[in-house]
Short mmCIF file of C-alpha atoms in Angstrom, two decimals:
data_model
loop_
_atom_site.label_atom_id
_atom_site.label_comp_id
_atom_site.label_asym_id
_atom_site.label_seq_id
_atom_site.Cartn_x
_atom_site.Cartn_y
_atom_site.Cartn_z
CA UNK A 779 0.00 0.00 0.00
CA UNK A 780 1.15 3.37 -1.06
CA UNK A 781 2.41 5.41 1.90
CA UNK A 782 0.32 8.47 2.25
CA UNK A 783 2.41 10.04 4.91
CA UNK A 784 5.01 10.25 2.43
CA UNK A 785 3.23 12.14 -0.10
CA UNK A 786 0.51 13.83 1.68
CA UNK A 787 0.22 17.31 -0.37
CA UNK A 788 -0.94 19.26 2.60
CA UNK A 789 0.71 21.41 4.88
CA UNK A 790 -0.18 19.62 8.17
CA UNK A 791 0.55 22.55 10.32
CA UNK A 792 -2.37 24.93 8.88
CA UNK A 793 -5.54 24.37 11.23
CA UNK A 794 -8.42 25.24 9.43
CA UNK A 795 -11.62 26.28 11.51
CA UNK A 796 -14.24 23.62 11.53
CA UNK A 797 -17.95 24.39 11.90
CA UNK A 798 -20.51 20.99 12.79
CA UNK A 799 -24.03 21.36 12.13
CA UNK A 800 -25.32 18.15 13.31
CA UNK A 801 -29.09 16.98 11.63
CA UNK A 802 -30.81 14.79 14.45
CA UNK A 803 -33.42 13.87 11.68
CA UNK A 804 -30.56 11.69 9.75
CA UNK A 805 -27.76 12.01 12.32
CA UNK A 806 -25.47 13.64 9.81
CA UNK A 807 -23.33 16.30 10.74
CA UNK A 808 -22.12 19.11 7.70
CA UNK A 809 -19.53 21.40 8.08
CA UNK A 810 -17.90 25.32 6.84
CA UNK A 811 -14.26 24.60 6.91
CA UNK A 812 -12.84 27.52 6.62
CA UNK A 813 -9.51 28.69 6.06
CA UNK A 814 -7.66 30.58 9.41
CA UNK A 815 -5.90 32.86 7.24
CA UNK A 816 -9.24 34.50 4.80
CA UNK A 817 -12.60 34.43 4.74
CA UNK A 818 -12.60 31.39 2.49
CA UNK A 819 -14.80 28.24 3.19
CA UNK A 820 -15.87 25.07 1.94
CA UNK A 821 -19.05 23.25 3.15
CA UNK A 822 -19.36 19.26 3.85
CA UNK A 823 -21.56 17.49 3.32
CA UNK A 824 -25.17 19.62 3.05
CA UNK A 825 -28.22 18.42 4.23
CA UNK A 826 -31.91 19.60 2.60
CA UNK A 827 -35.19 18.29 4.97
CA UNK A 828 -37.78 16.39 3.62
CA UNK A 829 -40.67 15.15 5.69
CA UNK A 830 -40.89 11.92 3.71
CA UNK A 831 -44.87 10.67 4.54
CA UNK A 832 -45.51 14.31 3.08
CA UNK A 833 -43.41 14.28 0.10
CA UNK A 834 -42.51 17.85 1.68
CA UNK A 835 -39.38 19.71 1.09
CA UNK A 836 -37.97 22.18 3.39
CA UNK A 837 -34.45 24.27 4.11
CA UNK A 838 -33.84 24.82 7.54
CA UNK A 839 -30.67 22.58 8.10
CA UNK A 840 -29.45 24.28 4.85
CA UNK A 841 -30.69 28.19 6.47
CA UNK A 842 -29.14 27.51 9.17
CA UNK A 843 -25.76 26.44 7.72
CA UNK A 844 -26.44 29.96 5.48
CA UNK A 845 -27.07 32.34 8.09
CA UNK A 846 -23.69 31.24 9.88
CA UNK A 847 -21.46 31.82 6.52
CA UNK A 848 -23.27 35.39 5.69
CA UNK A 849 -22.89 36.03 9.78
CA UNK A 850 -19.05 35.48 9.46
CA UNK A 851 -18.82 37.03 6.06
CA UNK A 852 -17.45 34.12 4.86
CA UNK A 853 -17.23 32.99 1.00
CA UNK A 854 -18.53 29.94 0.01
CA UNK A 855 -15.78 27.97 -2.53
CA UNK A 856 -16.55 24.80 -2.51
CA UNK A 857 -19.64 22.54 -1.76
CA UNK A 858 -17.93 19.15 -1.71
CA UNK A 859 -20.43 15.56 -1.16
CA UNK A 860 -18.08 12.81 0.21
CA UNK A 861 -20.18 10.49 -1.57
CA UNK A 862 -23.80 9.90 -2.84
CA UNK A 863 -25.54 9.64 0.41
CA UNK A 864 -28.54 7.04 0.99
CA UNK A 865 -29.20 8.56 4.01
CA UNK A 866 -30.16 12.31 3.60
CA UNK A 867 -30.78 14.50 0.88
CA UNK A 868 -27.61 17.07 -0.11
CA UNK A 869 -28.76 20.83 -0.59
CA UNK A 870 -25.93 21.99 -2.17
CA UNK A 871 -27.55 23.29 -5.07
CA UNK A 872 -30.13 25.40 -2.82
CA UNK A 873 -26.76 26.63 -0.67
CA UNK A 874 -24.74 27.26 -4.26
CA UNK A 875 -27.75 29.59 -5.38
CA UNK A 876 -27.72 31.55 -1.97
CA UNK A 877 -23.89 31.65 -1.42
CA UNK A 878 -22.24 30.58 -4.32
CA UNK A 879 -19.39 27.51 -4.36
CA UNK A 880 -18.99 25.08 -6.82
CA UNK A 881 -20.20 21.51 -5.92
CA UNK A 882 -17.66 18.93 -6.48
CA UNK A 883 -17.84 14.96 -5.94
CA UNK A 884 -15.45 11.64 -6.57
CA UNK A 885 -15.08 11.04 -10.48
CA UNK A 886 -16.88 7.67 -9.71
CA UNK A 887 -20.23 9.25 -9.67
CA UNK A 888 -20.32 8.20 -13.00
CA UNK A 889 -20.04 4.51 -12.05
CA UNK A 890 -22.98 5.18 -8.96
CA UNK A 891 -24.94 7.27 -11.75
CA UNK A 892 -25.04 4.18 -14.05
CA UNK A 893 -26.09 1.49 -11.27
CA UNK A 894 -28.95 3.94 -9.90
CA UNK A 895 -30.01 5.23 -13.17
CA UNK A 896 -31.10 1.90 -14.17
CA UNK A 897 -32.72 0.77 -10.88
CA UNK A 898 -34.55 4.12 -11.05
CA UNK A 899 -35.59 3.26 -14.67
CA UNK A 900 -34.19 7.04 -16.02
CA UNK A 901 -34.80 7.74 -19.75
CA UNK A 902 -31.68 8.94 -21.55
CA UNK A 903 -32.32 12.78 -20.70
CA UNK A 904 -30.72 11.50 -17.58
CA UNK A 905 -26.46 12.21 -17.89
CA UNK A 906 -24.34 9.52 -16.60
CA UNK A 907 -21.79 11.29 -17.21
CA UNK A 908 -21.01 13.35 -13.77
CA UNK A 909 -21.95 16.89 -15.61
CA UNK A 910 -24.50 17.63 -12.95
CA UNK A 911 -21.21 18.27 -10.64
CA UNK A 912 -18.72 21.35 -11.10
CA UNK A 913 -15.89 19.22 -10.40
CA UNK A 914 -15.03 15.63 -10.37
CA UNK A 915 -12.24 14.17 -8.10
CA UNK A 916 -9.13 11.80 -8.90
CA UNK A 917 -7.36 10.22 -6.58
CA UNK A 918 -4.42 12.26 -5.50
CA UNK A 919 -6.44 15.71 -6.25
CA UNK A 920 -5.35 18.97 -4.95
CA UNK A 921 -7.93 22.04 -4.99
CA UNK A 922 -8.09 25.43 -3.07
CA UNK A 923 -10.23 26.78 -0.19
CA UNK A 924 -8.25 30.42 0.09
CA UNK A 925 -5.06 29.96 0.89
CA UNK A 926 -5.36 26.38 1.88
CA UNK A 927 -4.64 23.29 -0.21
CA UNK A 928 -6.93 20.42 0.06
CA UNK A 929 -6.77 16.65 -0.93
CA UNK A 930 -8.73 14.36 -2.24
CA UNK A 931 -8.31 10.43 -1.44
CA UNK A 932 -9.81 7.85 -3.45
CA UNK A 933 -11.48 5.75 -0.36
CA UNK A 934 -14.35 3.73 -1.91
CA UNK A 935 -15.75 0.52 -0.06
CA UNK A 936 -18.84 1.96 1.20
CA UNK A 937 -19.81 3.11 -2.23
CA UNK A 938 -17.48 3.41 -5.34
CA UNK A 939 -17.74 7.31 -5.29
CA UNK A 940 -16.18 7.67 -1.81
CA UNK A 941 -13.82 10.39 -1.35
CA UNK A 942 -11.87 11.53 1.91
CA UNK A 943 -10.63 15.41 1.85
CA UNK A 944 -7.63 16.23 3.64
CA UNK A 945 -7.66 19.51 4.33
CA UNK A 946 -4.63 21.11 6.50
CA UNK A 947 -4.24 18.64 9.70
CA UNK A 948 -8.04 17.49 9.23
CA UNK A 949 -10.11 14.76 7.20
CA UNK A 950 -13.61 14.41 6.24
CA UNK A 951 -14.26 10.99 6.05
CA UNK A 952 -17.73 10.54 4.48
CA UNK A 953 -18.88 7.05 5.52
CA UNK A 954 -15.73 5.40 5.73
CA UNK A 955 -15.29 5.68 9.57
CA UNK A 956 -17.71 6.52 12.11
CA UNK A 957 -16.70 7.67 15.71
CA UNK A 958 -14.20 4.62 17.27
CA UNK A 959 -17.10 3.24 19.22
CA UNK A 960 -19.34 3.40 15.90
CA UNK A 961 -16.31 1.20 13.73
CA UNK A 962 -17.32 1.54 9.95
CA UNK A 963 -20.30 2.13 7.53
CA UNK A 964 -21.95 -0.87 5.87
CA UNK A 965 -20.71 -2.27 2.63
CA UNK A 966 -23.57 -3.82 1.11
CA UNK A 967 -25.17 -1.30 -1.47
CA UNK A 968 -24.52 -1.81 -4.89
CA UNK A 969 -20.93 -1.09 -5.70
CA UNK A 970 -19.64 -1.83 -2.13
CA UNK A 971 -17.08 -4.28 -1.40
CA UNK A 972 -16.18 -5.02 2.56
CA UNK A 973 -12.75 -5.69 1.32
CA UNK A 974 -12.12 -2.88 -0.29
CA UNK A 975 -13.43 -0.87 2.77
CA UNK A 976 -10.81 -2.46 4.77
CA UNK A 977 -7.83 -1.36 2.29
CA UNK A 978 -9.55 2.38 2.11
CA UNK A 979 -9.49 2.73 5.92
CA UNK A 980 -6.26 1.37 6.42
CA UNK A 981 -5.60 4.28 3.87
CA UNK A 982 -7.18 6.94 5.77
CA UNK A 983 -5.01 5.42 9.40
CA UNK A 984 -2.09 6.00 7.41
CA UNK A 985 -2.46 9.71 7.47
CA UNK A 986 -0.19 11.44 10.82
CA UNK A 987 -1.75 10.27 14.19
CA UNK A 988 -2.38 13.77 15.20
CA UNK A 989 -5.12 14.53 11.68
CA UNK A 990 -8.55 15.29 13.34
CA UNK A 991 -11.24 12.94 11.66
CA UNK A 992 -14.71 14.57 11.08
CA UNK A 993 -17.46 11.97 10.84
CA UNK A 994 -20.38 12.39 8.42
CA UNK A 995 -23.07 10.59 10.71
CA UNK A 996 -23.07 9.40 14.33
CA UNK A 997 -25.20 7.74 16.16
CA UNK A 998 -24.87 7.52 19.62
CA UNK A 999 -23.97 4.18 20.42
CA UNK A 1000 -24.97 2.90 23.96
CA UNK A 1001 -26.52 6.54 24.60
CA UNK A 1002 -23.47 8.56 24.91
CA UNK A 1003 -24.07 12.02 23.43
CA UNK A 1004 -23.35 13.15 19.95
CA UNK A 1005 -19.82 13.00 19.07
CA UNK A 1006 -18.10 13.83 15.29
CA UNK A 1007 -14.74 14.60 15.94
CA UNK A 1008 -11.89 11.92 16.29
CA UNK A 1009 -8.05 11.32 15.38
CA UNK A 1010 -6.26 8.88 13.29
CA UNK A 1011 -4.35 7.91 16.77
CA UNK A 1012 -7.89 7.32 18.24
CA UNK A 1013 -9.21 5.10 15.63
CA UNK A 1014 -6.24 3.17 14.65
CA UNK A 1015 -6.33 2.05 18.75
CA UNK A 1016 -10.07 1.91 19.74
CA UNK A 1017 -12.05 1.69 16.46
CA UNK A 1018 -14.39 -1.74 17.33
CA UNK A 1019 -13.89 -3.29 13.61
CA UNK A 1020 -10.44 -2.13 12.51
CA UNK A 1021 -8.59 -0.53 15.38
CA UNK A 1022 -5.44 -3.06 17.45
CA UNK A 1023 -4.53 -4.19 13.91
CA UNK A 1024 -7.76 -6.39 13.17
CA UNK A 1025 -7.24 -8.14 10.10
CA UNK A 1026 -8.87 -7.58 6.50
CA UNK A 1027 -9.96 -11.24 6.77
CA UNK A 1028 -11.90 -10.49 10.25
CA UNK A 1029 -12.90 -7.46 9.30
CA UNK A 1030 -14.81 -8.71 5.77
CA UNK A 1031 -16.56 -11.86 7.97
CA UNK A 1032 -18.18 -9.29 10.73
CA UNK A 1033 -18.78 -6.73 7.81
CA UNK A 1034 -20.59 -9.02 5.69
CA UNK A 1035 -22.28 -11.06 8.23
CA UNK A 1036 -23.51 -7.49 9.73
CA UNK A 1037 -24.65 -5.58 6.76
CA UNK A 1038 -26.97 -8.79 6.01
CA UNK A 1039 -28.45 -7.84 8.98
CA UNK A 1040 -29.42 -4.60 8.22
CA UNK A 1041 -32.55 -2.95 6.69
CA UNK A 1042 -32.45 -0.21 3.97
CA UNK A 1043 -32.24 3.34 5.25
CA UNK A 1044 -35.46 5.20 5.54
CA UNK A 1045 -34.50 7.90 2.92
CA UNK A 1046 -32.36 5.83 0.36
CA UNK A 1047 -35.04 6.03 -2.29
CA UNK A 1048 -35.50 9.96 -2.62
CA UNK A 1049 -32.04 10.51 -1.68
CA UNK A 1050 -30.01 8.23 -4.72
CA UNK A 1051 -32.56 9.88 -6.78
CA UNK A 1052 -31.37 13.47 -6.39
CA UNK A 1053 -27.76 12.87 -4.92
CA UNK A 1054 -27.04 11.18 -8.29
CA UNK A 1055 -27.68 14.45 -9.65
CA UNK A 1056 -25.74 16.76 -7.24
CA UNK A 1057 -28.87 17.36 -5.24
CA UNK A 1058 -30.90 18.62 -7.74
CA UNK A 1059 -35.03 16.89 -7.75
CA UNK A 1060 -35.96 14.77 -10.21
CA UNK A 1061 -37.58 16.46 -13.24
CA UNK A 1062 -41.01 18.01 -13.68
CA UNK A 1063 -43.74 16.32 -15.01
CA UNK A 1064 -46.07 17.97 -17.92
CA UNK A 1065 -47.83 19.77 -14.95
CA UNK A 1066 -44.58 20.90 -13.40
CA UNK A 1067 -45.00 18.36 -10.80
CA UNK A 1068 -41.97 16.71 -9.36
CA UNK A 1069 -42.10 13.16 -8.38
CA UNK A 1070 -40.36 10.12 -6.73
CA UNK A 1071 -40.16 6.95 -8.56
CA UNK A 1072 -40.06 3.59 -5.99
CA UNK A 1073 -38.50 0.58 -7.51
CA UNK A 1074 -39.89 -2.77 -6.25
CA UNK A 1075 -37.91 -5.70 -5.31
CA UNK A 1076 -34.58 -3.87 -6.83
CA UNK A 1077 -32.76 -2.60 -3.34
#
């Protein structure tokens, strides 16, 4: 395995500022990451409400994230998704028309695009192509938020799209770690690999000890209160399914075993539909209606 602290493009001594807005509705927390030395930012991870028995839409997660950038004068650069989420809707098209930013995603949307756009039964006005996105990430990546130089990190296992960004002496880890206690996201959807999970988080330990680790959901586990911030030290020692040098083999038999286990989350069917295209709805009807479509018997 390549040896990331031997190329790692960042200078590890810049701190940025991290902001967590934690959503108790999906327990996914978003972040401004901002630069210490401008007013630049990039946001994490957006979240847009629905109420899903009402087919209702609604912004406050996304106002609230808003209010704090035009509050700090900050300016927006980049609204970056980790991944396609199947767990909450992204609003980073709604932010981008308030604040501005350009939304950027792992080049493997395309792959994610092609899986979902046929279980979804899209026509061919539907792009595969990753064009709903202002930018599309390689592995090894560098972009700017102000003065700072961020990386992006190829960490798929959870879906194929996954992307960690390194930015200064922290990482935003999408769903390829939760909180040590939490140990990993499942790797069961379409695309996923437990095995490959394994080899992306050994990745991600591989970064210094002392990199913070921002989680993209937690949960709670055994009622301890909200928690979203970690290190690589921390995981690599207490995460339950990788941490004291568990083996890949291990690792794959409690991963698969588990994820069989598991049921679908609540919101995976409206949110592939309009993470796949960067958070925009699906589109109108002849009546200017928007709808969800529900596959049967394909998730």
């Amino acid at each position: 395995m390549k040896d990331m602290t031997q190329s790692y493009p960042v200078d590890t001594s810049v701190k940025p500022d991290v902001k967590a807005f934690f959503d108790p509705a999906t327990n996914t927390i978003s972040y401004v990451v901002k630069d210490p030395n401008s007013n630049a930012c990039a946001i994490v991870d957006s979240v847009m409400d629905i109420d899903y028995a009402a087919g209702r839409i609604t912004y406050d997660n996304a106002d609230e994230i808003i209010a704090y950038v035009q509050d700090q004068g900050l300016d927006v650069e980049w609204l970056i998704e980790t991944h396609v989420h199947a767990d909450h809707l992204s609003a980073a098209p709604y932010i981008q028309s308030k604040v501005g930013g350009k939304i950027g995603i792992g080049e493997n949307i395309v792959v994610v695009q092609d899986v979902f756009g046929k279980v979804f039964n899209e026509g061919t006005e539907f792009q595969r192509d990753g064009s709903q996105f202002d930018r599309l990430f390689k592995e090894g990546d560098t972009y700017q938020i102000g003065g700072m130089t961020a990386f992006a990190m190829h960490t798929p296992g959870h879906t194929p799209a996954c992307m960690t960004h390194v930015v200064g002496d922290a990482a935003f880890v999408g769903d390829t770690l939760f909180m040590p206690d939490g140990g990993s996201a499942r790797a069961d959807f379409p695309g996923g690999d437990a095995g490959v999970l394994y080899d992306s988080i050994q990745k991600v330990l591989a970064l210094p000890d002392e990199t913070r680790l921002f989680m993209c959901h937690d949960y709670g586990p055994n009622g301890r209160d909200i928690e979203w911030e970690t290190s690589v030290a921390a995981e690599k020692e207490h995460n339950i399914h990788v941490g004291g040098g568990k083996s890949k083999e291990d690792f794959v038999k409690f991963r698969t075993e588990r994820d069989a286990q598991l049921d679908m989350p609540r919101l995976i069917i409206p949110s592939l539909q309009v993470n796949m295209r960067a958070g925009q709805m699906p589109p109108k009807d002849e009546q200017g209606d928007v709808f969800f479509k529900v596959p049967v018997n394909k998730l």
